[in-house]
mmCIF file of C-alpha atoms in Angstrom:
data_model
loop_
_atom_site.group_PDB
_atom_site.id
_atom_site.type_symbol
_atom_site.label_atom_id
_atom_site.label_comp_id
_atom_site.label_asym_id
_atom_site.label_seq_id
_atom_site.Cartn_x
_atom_site.Cartn_y
_atom_site.Cartn_z
ATOM 1 C CA MET A 19 0.000 0.000 0.000
ATOM 2 C CA ASP A 20 1.350 3.424 -0.954
ATOM 3 C CA ARG A 21 2.335 5.640 1.947
ATOM 4 C CA LYS A 22 0.721 8.995 1.227
ATOM 5 C CA GLU A 23 1.584 11.789 3.596
ATOM 6 C CA ASP A 24 -1.267 12.773 5.899
ATOM 7 C CA SER A 25 -4.000 10.840 4.098
ATOM 8 C CA LEU A 26 -6.508 11.216 6.932
ATOM 9 C CA HIS A 27 -9.297 11.919 4.469
ATOM 10 C CA ASP A 28 -9.820 8.150 4.085
ATOM 11 C CA LEU A 29 -8.349 6.837 7.325
ATOM 12 C CA MET A 30 -11.388 4.702 8.192
ATOM 13 C CA GLY A 31 -11.530 3.243 4.693
ATOM 14 C CA VAL A 32 -7.838 2.346 4.790
ATOM 15 C CA LEU A 33 -8.267 0.903 8.296
ATOM 16 C CA HIS A 34 -11.074 -1.365 7.118
ATOM 17 C CA LYS A 35 -9.055 -2.656 4.150
ATOM 18 C CA VAL A 36 -5.844 -3.236 6.112
ATOM 19 C CA TYR A 37 -7.750 -4.950 8.935
ATOM 20 C CA ASP A 38 -9.489 -7.312 6.508
ATOM 21 C CA HIS A 39 -6.143 -8.038 4.813
ATOM 22 C CA GLY A 40 -4.478 -8.698 8.167
ATOM 23 C CA ILE A 41 -7.204 -11.173 9.063
ATOM 24 C CA LYS A 42 -6.815 -13.035 5.757
ATOM 25 C CA VAL A 43 -3.024 -13.345 6.006
ATOM 26 C CA GLU A 44 -3.246 -14.141 9.749
ATOM 27 C CA LYS A 45 -1.047 -11.222 10.820
ATOM 28 C CA ILE A 46 -3.477 -10.054 13.489
ATOM 29 C CA ASN A 47 -3.958 -11.705 16.872
ATOM 30 C CA ILE A 48 -7.602 -11.362 17.849
ATOM 31 C CA TYR A 49 -8.738 -11.991 21.406
ATOM 32 C CA ASP A 50 -12.158 -13.450 20.610
ATOM 33 C CA THR A 51 -14.924 -12.384 22.970
ATOM 34 C CA GLU A 52 -17.073 -15.286 24.161
ATOM 35 C CA LYS A 53 -19.735 -12.986 25.562
ATOM 36 C CA VAL A 54 -20.235 -9.406 26.739
ATOM 37 C CA VAL A 55 -21.610 -9.014 30.261
ATOM 38 C CA GLU A 56 -23.381 -5.722 30.878
ATOM 39 C CA VAL A 57 -23.155 -4.396 34.433
ATOM 40 C CA PRO A 58 -25.485 -1.436 35.052
ATOM 41 C CA THR A 59 -24.970 0.953 37.960
ATOM 42 C CA CYS A 60 -26.765 4.151 38.894
ATOM 43 C CA ASP A 61 -24.882 6.244 36.341
ATOM 44 C CA VAL A 62 -23.259 3.918 33.830
ATOM 45 C CA THR A 63 -23.485 0.508 32.207
ATOM 46 C CA TYR A 64 -20.107 -1.207 32.120
ATOM 47 C CA ARG A 65 -19.293 -3.913 29.578
ATOM 48 C CA ILE A 66 -17.087 -6.866 30.499
ATOM 49 C CA HIS A 67 -15.751 -8.815 27.518
ATOM 50 C CA VAL A 68 -15.212 -12.427 28.551
ATOM 51 C CA ILE A 69 -12.224 -13.767 26.597
ATOM 52 C CA PRO A 70 -11.282 -17.456 27.087
ATOM 53 C CA SER A 71 -7.748 -17.064 25.693
ATOM 54 C CA LEU A 72 -6.884 -14.738 28.594
ATOM 55 C CA SER A 73 -6.979 -17.788 30.872
ATOM 56 C CA GLU A 74 -3.372 -18.462 29.848
ATOM 57 C CA LYS A 75 -2.208 -14.941 30.558
ATOM 58 C CA PRO A 76 -0.250 -14.536 33.826
ATOM 59 C CA PRO A 77 -1.338 -11.929 36.374
ATOM 60 C CA PRO A 78 0.302 -8.477 36.268
ATOM 61 C CA SER A 79 3.870 -8.435 37.532
ATOM 62 C CA ASP A 80 4.607 -6.609 40.768
ATOM 63 C CA GLU A 81 7.366 -4.798 38.879
ATOM 64 C CA LEU A 82 6.183 -1.670 37.093
ATOM 65 C CA PRO A 83 7.253 -1.195 33.456
ATOM 66 C CA ASP A 84 10.263 0.862 32.415
ATOM 67 C CA LEU A 85 8.692 3.523 30.210
ATOM 68 C CA ARG A 86 11.875 5.534 29.607
ATOM 69 C CA SER A 87 14.445 3.123 28.205
ATOM 70 C CA LYS A 88 14.395 2.320 24.507
ATOM 71 C CA PRO A 89 13.943 -1.454 24.114
ATOM 72 C CA ASP A 90 16.220 -3.569 21.972
ATOM 73 C CA GLU A 91 13.173 -4.600 19.956
ATOM 74 C CA ASP A 92 10.723 -1.744 19.551
ATOM 75 C CA PRO A 93 7.353 -2.972 18.169
ATOM 76 C CA PHE A 94 6.572 0.587 17.080
ATOM 77 C CA ALA A 95 9.757 1.145 15.081
ATOM 78 C CA GLU A 96 10.041 1.013 11.290
ATOM 79 C CA PRO A 97 9.964 -0.852 8.960
ATOM 80 C CA PHE A 98 6.248 -1.634 9.135
ATOM 81 C CA ALA A 99 4.583 -4.575 7.439
ATOM 82 C CA PRO A 100 1.909 -3.845 4.814
ATOM 83 C CA ALA A 101 -0.540 -5.682 7.067
ATOM 84 C CA GLU A 102 -0.175 -3.044 9.790
ATOM 85 C CA PHE A 103 0.654 0.358 8.241
ATOM 86 C CA LEU A 104 -2.257 2.766 7.693
ATOM 87 C CA THR A 105 -0.998 6.301 7.025
ATOM 88 C CA ASP A 106 1.237 9.166 8.228
ATOM 89 C CA LEU A 107 0.126 12.319 10.010
ATOM 90 C CA ASP A 108 1.659 15.772 9.676
ATOM 91 C CA GLU A 109 2.093 15.918 13.458
ATOM 92 C CA GLY A 110 4.890 13.340 13.308
ATOM 93 C CA TYR A 111 2.837 10.201 13.809
ATOM 94 C CA HIS A 112 2.375 6.926 11.989
ATOM 95 C CA SER A 113 -1.004 5.213 12.282
ATOM 96 C CA LEU A 114 -0.733 1.438 12.581
ATOM 97 C CA LEU A 115 -3.141 -1.418 12.963
ATOM 98 C CA ASN A 116 -2.922 -2.950 16.418
ATOM 99 C CA LYS A 117 -1.650 -6.496 15.912
ATOM 100 C CA PHE A 118 -3.262 -7.595 19.187
ATOM 101 C CA CYS A 119 -6.937 -6.669 18.971
ATOM 102 C CA PHE A 120 -9.435 -6.832 21.806
ATOM 103 C CA LEU A 121 -11.906 -4.807 19.722
ATOM 104 C CA PRO A 122 -12.436 -4.874 15.941
ATOM 105 C CA GLU A 123 -10.207 -2.561 13.900
ATOM 106 C CA GLN A 124 -8.120 -1.343 16.828
ATOM 107 C CA PHE A 125 -5.276 0.926 15.758
ATOM 108 C CA VAL A 126 -2.606 3.115 17.323
ATOM 109 C CA LEU A 127 -0.829 6.380 16.587
ATOM 110 C CA VAL A 128 2.929 6.027 17.055
ATOM 111 C CA SER A 129 5.423 8.908 17.147
ATOM 112 C CA HIS A 130 8.027 9.035 14.341
ATOM 113 C CA ARG A 131 10.737 10.129 16.744
ATOM 114 C CA TRP A 132 11.609 8.356 19.955
ATOM 115 C CA ALA A 133 9.439 9.828 22.711
ATOM 116 C CA VAL A 134 8.574 8.125 25.968
ATOM 117 C CA GLN A 135 5.196 7.144 27.375
ATOM 118 C CA ALA A 136 6.303 8.289 30.822
ATOM 119 C CA ASP A 137 6.173 12.024 29.995
ATOM 120 C CA PRO A 138 3.112 14.282 29.734
ATOM 121 C CA LEU A 139 1.652 14.797 26.285
ATOM 122 C CA GLU A 140 2.874 17.544 23.985
ATOM 123 C CA VAL A 141 0.721 19.779 21.830
ATOM 124 C CA GLU A 142 1.486 17.669 18.741
ATOM 125 C CA ASP A 143 0.154 14.586 20.520
ATOM 126 C CA LEU A 144 -3.126 16.245 21.423
ATOM 127 C CA TRP A 145 -3.581 17.692 17.956
ATOM 128 C CA ALA A 146 -2.902 14.362 16.237
ATOM 129 C CA ALA A 147 -5.516 12.754 18.484
ATOM 130 C CA TRP A 148 -8.040 15.485 17.707
ATOM 131 C CA ARG A 149 -7.554 15.230 13.945
ATOM 132 C CA VAL A 150 -8.079 11.467 14.050
ATOM 133 C CA LEU A 151 -11.328 12.009 15.962
ATOM 134 C CA LYS A 152 -12.462 14.393 13.231
ATOM 135 C CA ALA A 153 -11.520 11.826 10.582
ATOM 136 C CA MET A 154 -13.692 9.279 12.397
ATOM 137 C CA GLU A 155 -16.567 11.763 12.507
ATOM 138 C CA LYS A 156 -16.240 12.480 8.787
ATOM 139 C CA ALA A 157 -16.558 8.759 8.126
ATOM 140 C CA GLY A 158 -19.689 8.585 10.286
ATOM 141 C CA ARG A 159 -17.987 6.785 13.165
ATOM 142 C CA ARG A 160 -18.033 8.300 16.640
ATOM 143 C CA GLY A 161 -14.973 7.335 18.598
ATOM 144 C CA PHE A 162 -12.724 8.368 21.444
ATOM 145 C CA VAL A 163 -8.996 8.533 22.075
ATOM 146 C CA PHE A 164 -7.204 7.363 25.182
ATOM 147 C CA VAL A 165 -3.591 7.693 26.274
ATOM 148 C CA ASN A 166 -1.900 5.972 29.211
ATOM 149 C CA VAL A 167 0.745 8.307 30.662
ATOM 150 C CA GLY A 168 3.162 7.114 33.344
ATOM 151 C CA LYS A 169 3.893 3.743 34.888
ATOM 152 C CA LEU A 170 0.720 3.652 37.029
ATOM 153 C CA SER A 171 -1.562 4.340 34.061
ATOM 154 C CA GLY A 172 -1.634 0.832 32.625
ATOM 155 C CA ALA A 173 0.899 1.614 29.881
ATOM 156 C CA SER A 174 3.102 -1.288 28.808
ATOM 157 C CA GLN A 175 5.149 0.030 25.848
ATOM 158 C CA PRO A 176 7.693 2.855 26.350
ATOM 159 C CA HIS A 177 7.434 4.260 22.788
ATOM 160 C CA ARG A 178 4.951 7.176 22.755
ATOM 161 C CA HIS A 179 1.618 5.965 21.382
ATOM 162 C CA ILE A 180 -1.998 7.073 21.355
ATOM 163 C CA GLN A 181 -4.941 4.697 21.050
ATOM 164 C CA PRO A 182 -8.125 5.694 19.192
ATOM 165 C CA PRO A 183 -10.499 2.705 19.259
ATOM 166 C CA ALA A 184 -12.680 2.981 16.171
ATOM 167 C CA GLN A 185 -15.693 2.151 18.311
ATOM 168 C CA PRO A 186 -18.856 4.108 19.086
ATOM 169 C CA HIS A 187 -18.674 5.391 22.631
ATOM 170 C CA VAL A 188 -22.021 4.137 23.804
ATOM 171 C CA LEU A 189 -21.137 4.412 27.496
ATOM 172 C CA PRO A 190 -21.169 7.490 29.704
ATOM 173 C CA LEU A 191 -17.888 8.001 31.496
ATOM 174 C CA PRO A 192 -18.019 6.224 34.851
ATOM 175 C CA TYR A 193 -16.374 9.000 36.832
ATOM 176 C CA VAL A 194 -16.395 12.619 37.730
ATOM 177 C CA HIS A 195 -12.813 13.723 37.175
ATOM 178 C CA PHE A 196 -10.916 16.515 35.487
ATOM 179 C CA PHE A 197 -13.209 17.377 32.613
ATOM 180 C CA THR A 198 -13.375 20.482 30.447
ATOM 181 C CA PRO A 199 -15.973 20.778 27.681
ATOM 182 C CA LEU A 200 -14.487 22.132 24.486
ATOM 183 C CA PRO A 201 -15.323 25.715 23.477
ATOM 184 C CA GLY A 202 -18.583 25.948 21.579
ATOM 185 C CA THR A 203 -20.025 22.729 22.971
ATOM 186 C CA SER A 204 -23.711 23.382 23.537
ATOM 187 C CA LYS A 205 -25.124 23.247 27.044
ATOM 188 C CA HIS A 206 -27.311 20.349 25.913
ATOM 189 C CA HIS A 207 -24.202 18.217 25.547
ATOM 190 C CA GLN A 208 -22.305 19.382 28.616
ATOM 191 C CA PRO A 209 -22.332 17.276 31.785
ATOM 192 C CA ALA A 210 -25.049 18.126 34.273
ATOM 193 C CA PRO A 211 -23.993 20.191 37.318
ATOM 194 C CA SER A 212 -22.691 18.148 40.216
ATOM 195 C CA THR A 213 -25.258 17.410 42.922
ATOM 196 C CA SER A 214 -25.045 15.808 46.326
ATOM 197 C CA THR A 215 -27.214 12.989 45.015
ATOM 198 C CA ALA A 216 -24.823 12.269 42.177
ATOM 199 C CA THR A 217 -21.715 12.271 44.322
ATOM 200 C CA SER A 218 -23.263 10.042 46.964
ATOM 201 C CA SER A 219 -24.487 7.423 44.509
ATOM 202 C CA SER A 220 -22.790 4.105 43.919
ATOM 203 C CA THR A 221 -20.676 5.635 41.170
ATOM 204 C CA PRO A 222 -17.699 7.238 42.941
ATOM 205 C CA SER A 223 -16.398 10.610 41.878
ATOM 206 C CA LEU A 224 -12.922 11.449 40.686
ATOM 207 C CA SER A 225 -11.068 14.730 40.672
ATOM 208 C CA SER A 226 -12.941 17.355 38.674
ATOM 209 C CA SER A 227 -11.691 20.481 36.954
ATOM 210 C CA THR A 228 -12.399 23.563 39.039
ATOM 211 C CA SER A 229 -12.774 25.989 36.139
ATOM 212 C CA SER A 230 -16.140 27.741 36.012
ATOM 213 C CA SER A 231 -16.998 26.137 32.703
ATOM 214 C CA SER A 232 -16.399 22.611 33.873
ATOM 215 C CA SER A 233 -17.388 22.040 37.478
ATOM 216 C CA SER A 234 -19.405 19.083 36.442
ATOM 217 C CA SER A 235 -20.430 15.527 37.018
ATOM 218 C CA PRO A 236 -19.963 12.485 34.772
ATOM 219 C CA SER A 237 -20.016 13.291 31.089
ATOM 220 C CA SER A 238 -22.428 11.229 29.015
ATOM 221 C CA LEU A 239 -20.659 10.200 25.858
ATOM 222 C CA SER A 240 -22.660 10.164 22.646
ATOM 223 C CA THR A 241 -25.004 7.205 22.328
ATOM 224 C CA PRO A 242 -26.504 5.828 19.118
ATOM 225 C CA SER A 243 -29.637 7.931 19.751
ATOM 226 C CA ASP A 244 -27.640 11.150 20.179
ATOM 227 C CA PRO A 245 -26.727 13.465 17.315
ATOM 228 C CA THR A 246 -23.065 13.727 16.454
ATOM 229 C CA THR A 247 -21.575 16.145 18.948
ATOM 230 C CA THR A 248 -19.213 18.663 17.415
ATOM 231 C CA PRO A 249 -18.127 21.957 18.982
ATOM 232 C CA SER A 250 -19.463 24.894 16.999
ATOM 233 C CA GLN A 251 -16.249 26.868 17.512
ATOM 234 C CA GLU A 252 -12.995 25.889 15.865
ATOM 235 C CA ILE A 253 -10.647 23.930 18.087
ATOM 236 C CA THR A 254 -6.946 24.747 17.830
ATOM 237 C CA PRO A 255 -3.833 22.983 19.150
ATOM 238 C CA ALA A 256 -3.440 25.773 21.716
ATOM 239 C CA THR A 257 -6.988 25.136 22.997
ATOM 240 C CA LEU A 258 -6.254 21.502 23.767
ATOM 241 C CA GLN A 259 -2.832 22.237 25.243
ATOM 242 C CA GLU A 260 -4.210 24.905 27.595
ATOM 243 C CA ILE A 261 -6.956 22.622 28.906
ATOM 244 C CA TYR A 262 -4.563 19.695 29.398
ATOM 245 C CA GLU A 263 -1.916 21.770 31.187
ATOM 246 C CA THR A 264 -4.603 23.243 33.438
ATOM 247 C CA HIS A 265 -5.646 19.750 34.465
ATOM 248 C CA LEU A 266 -2.057 18.716 35.189
ATOM 249 C CA GLY A 267 -1.578 21.807 37.336
ATOM 250 C CA GLN A 268 -4.521 20.796 39.524
ATOM 251 C CA PHE A 269 -3.436 17.220 40.178
ATOM 252 C CA GLU A 270 -1.431 17.967 43.315
ATOM 253 C CA SER A 271 -4.321 19.728 45.038
ATOM 254 C CA HIS A 272 -6.376 16.553 44.643
ATOM 255 C CA GLY A 273 -3.753 14.321 46.238
ATOM 256 C CA ALA A 274 -1.965 12.962 43.170
ATOM 257 C CA GLN A 275 1.618 12.150 44.128
ATOM 258 C CA PRO A 276 4.582 12.324 41.708
ATOM 259 C CA GLU A 277 6.560 9.171 41.044
ATOM 260 C CA SER A 278 10.325 8.830 41.042
ATOM 261 C CA GLU A 279 10.691 10.699 37.734
ATOM 262 C CA GLY A 280 8.503 13.567 38.981
ATOM 263 C CA VAL A 281 5.602 12.547 36.724
ATOM 264 C CA ARG A 282 2.082 12.012 38.023
ATOM 265 C CA SER A 283 0.620 9.063 36.150
ATOM 266 C CA HIS A 284 -2.719 9.677 34.488
ATOM 267 C CA ASN A 285 -5.049 8.613 31.717
ATOM 268 C CA VAL A 286 -6.239 11.034 29.045
ATOM 269 C CA LEU A 287 -9.590 10.629 27.287
ATOM 270 C CA LEU A 288 -10.505 12.870 24.375
ATOM 271 C CA THR A 289 -13.876 13.024 22.651
ATOM 272 C CA LEU A 290 -15.399 15.607 20.326
ATOM 273 C CA ARG A 291 -17.057 17.103 23.379
ATOM 274 C CA GLY A 292 -14.279 17.471 25.866
ATOM 275 C CA LEU A 293 -10.942 16.533 27.396
ATOM 276 C CA HIS A 294 -10.841 14.282 30.441
ATOM 277 C CA THR A 295 -7.882 13.307 32.608
ATOM 278 C CA ILE A 296 -7.741 10.795 35.456
ATOM 279 C CA PRO A 297 -4.848 11.027 37.944
ATOM 280 C CA ARG A 298 -3.780 7.549 39.034
ATOM 281 C CA LYS A 299 -2.686 6.267 42.408
ATOM 282 C CA SER A 300 -2.261 2.629 41.368
ATOM 283 C CA ARG A 301 -1.912 0.565 38.208
ATOM 284 C CA ASP A 302 -3.467 -2.549 39.753
ATOM 285 C CA VAL A 303 -6.358 -3.490 41.967
ATOM 286 C CA GLU A 304 -6.460 -6.614 44.142
ATOM 287 C CA VAL A 305 -9.889 -8.195 44.446
ATOM 288 C CA PRO A 306 -10.647 -10.736 47.204
ATOM 289 C CA VAL A 307 -11.990 -14.052 45.893
ATOM 290 C CA PRO A 308 -14.880 -15.444 47.973
ATOM 291 C CA ALA A 309 -15.100 -19.223 48.358
ATOM 292 C CA HIS A 310 -18.095 -19.717 46.047
ATOM 293 C CA LEU A 311 -16.356 -17.842 43.234
ATOM 294 C CA LYS A 312 -13.056 -19.588 43.802
ATOM 295 C CA ASN A 313 -14.749 -22.870 42.932
ATOM 296 C CA LEU A 314 -16.252 -21.270 39.809
ATOM 297 C CA LEU A 315 -12.859 -19.915 38.695
ATOM 298 C CA ILE A 316 -11.244 -23.332 39.157
ATOM 299 C CA LYS A 317 -14.020 -24.939 37.100
ATOM 300 C CA LYS A 318 -13.637 -22.373 34.297
ATOM 301 C CA ALA A 319 -9.846 -22.808 34.290
ATOM 302 C CA GLU A 320 -10.192 -26.593 34.085
ATOM 303 C CA GLU A 321 -12.618 -26.252 31.164
ATOM 304 C CA GLU A 322 -10.219 -24.016 29.254
ATOM 305 C CA LYS A 323 -7.309 -26.358 30.032
ATOM 306 C CA GLU A 324 -9.250 -29.369 28.754
ATOM 307 C CA LYS A 325 -10.285 -27.491 25.636
ATOM 308 C CA LYS A 326 -6.682 -26.537 24.871
ATOM 309 C CA GLN A 327 -5.468 -30.107 25.418
ATOM 310 C CA LYS A 328 -8.018 -31.392 22.913
ATOM 311 C CA GLU A 329 -6.985 -28.773 20.363
ATOM 312 C CA GLU A 330 -3.341 -29.814 20.779
ATOM 313 C CA GLY A 331 -4.172 -33.539 20.686
ATOM 314 C CA LYS A 332 -2.928 -34.187 24.219
ATOM 315 C CA ASP A 333 -4.303 -36.659 26.743
ATOM 316 C CA ASP A 334 -5.796 -35.355 29.951
ATOM 317 C CA ASP A 335 -3.233 -37.354 31.946
ATOM 318 C CA GLU A 336 -0.275 -35.560 30.343
ATOM 319 C CA ASP A 337 -0.807 -32.524 32.539
ATOM 320 C CA ASP A 338 -2.548 -33.422 35.782
ATOM 321 C CA GLU A 339 -1.270 -30.426 37.761
ATOM 322 C CA GLU A 340 -3.986 -29.213 40.101
ATOM 323 C CA ILE A 341 -5.334 -25.725 39.409
ATOM 324 C CA GLU A 342 -5.226 -23.361 42.346
ATOM 325 C CA ILE A 343 -6.750 -19.900 42.719
ATOM 326 C CA GLU A 344 -5.211 -17.289 45.022
ATOM 327 C CA ASP A 345 -7.269 -15.625 47.755
ATOM 328 C CA LYS A 346 -6.882 -12.336 45.857
ATOM 329 C CA LEU A 347 -6.633 -11.712 42.129
ATOM 330 C CA LYS A 348 -4.797 -8.746 40.659
ATOM 331 C CA PHE A 349 -6.043 -6.750 37.673
ATOM 332 C CA SER A 350 -4.237 -4.011 35.754
ATOM 333 C CA ILE A 351 -6.454 -1.090 34.657
ATOM 334 C CA ASN A 352 -5.660 1.259 31.786
ATOM 335 C CA GLY A 353 -7.603 4.074 30.137
ATOM 336 C CA LEU A 354 -10.211 1.755 28.624
ATOM 337 C CA GLY A 355 -11.497 0.947 32.104
ATOM 338 C CA PHE A 356 -12.558 4.563 32.558
ATOM 339 C CA VAL A 357 -14.737 4.332 29.458
ATOM 340 C CA GLY A 358 -16.372 1.200 30.829
ATOM 341 C CA TYR A 359 -14.458 -1.479 28.876
ATOM 342 C CA PHE A 360 -13.085 -4.485 30.762
ATOM 343 C CA PHE A 361 -11.500 -7.627 29.255
ATOM 344 C CA MET A 362 -11.461 -10.665 31.539
ATOM 345 C CA LYS A 363 -10.981 -14.424 31.518
ATOM 346 C CA PRO A 364 -14.056 -16.597 32.198
ATOM 347 C CA GLY A 365 -15.299 -16.374 35.764
ATOM 348 C CA CYS A 366 -13.664 -13.038 36.496
ATOM 349 C CA ASP A 367 -16.738 -11.264 35.174
ATOM 350 C CA ARG A 368 -18.677 -12.654 38.145
ATOM 351 C CA LEU A 369 -15.878 -11.702 40.523
ATOM 352 C CA LEU A 370 -15.697 -8.081 39.364
ATOM 353 C CA LYS A 371 -19.464 -7.764 39.150
ATOM 354 C CA GLU A 372 -19.812 -8.783 42.805
ATOM 355 C CA PHE A 373 -16.872 -6.607 43.892
ATOM 356 C CA GLY A 374 -18.262 -3.633 41.975
ATOM 357 C CA LEU A 375 -16.642 -2.034 38.926
ATOM 358 C CA ASP A 376 -17.112 1.367 40.508
ATOM 359 C CA ASN A 377 -14.967 0.092 43.381
ATOM 360 C CA VAL A 378 -12.332 -1.164 40.940
ATOM 361 C CA LEU A 379 -11.876 2.276 39.398
ATOM 362 C CA LYS A 380 -12.078 3.993 42.765
ATOM 363 C CA ARG A 381 -9.092 1.950 43.978
ATOM 364 C CA VAL A 382 -6.833 3.022 41.091
ATOM 365 C CA GLY A 383 -7.850 6.687 40.585
ATOM 366 C CA TYR A 384 -7.832 9.671 42.934
ATOM 367 C CA GLU A 385 -11.249 10.709 44.150
ATOM 368 C CA ARG A 386 -12.513 14.215 43.613
ATOM 369 C CA LYS A 387 -12.281 16.653 46.493
ATOM 370 C CA GLU A 388 -15.421 18.755 46.838
#
């Protein structure tokens, strides 16, 4: 495929073609979803994707990732295979198909130059994300962009990258946190004012921007019944940078502590309506496993083990190691969790549903101070 500079005018069309090609030549690893479990709360409906192949994935390491050192093998470095390259952006980004897809047609924006995922975003990063959102809108697809910044954010790769799932954002954001509606966004599409009822509900609240235009409660993202939400005023790179830097400047007053490099880990969510940031206090959450669910998890693990043995033509007696489940299970949460997306092995959907997904996010993000 020819590499045309800044061909965002047909980004979604190119994405569809490259994705289909990658499937045909088996260059994409797809984590097939067995079922989607919807978990409604007072303010949001979460979606847990149950993925059997995650049964083989080990729990998160206690060691946090090194997001500053350039790896010997950088998965985001050139040359790119035809089955993954999409297009180039003027802002110094390549767009690539994600070779490990949890959602259909997942792709990433990767910086041309070496930049680290541990540092706050620069104006070029924000503007590249915004222009991709507009390209999605032009193609009739509402999406969002998320970025994991810092070692507590859920980031795993050190090379600077931005993730714009080409998915409709049918969920309202689960949290009140730093949110600023973009200039020109109509009042109809801004979050409702914060109320004591909202902040005392089962959905916990995260740190919220204190600017007069954005003291607000959870933002409802566009749903299929909503019109496309586009600010009536032109958005510039300086607009996005000012909002983002304002949020970063308010982190400390809400309790966010810097890490060893002086960076406060956070997740960034950008939609056509506003910029959201979530300061992080932990990458992982440990969830206690009650006895009745421990038995369920063992059963599910045994079923997946037996299924794999049959696929590989092995006898059941070849691997008779007893499956054990710890008293607590650890889960790593990145930016997708704050848009209501969770990807779990069988059985863990029940565990998290009983523990409460609101509680999961509350454990890893700083709560808002009234």
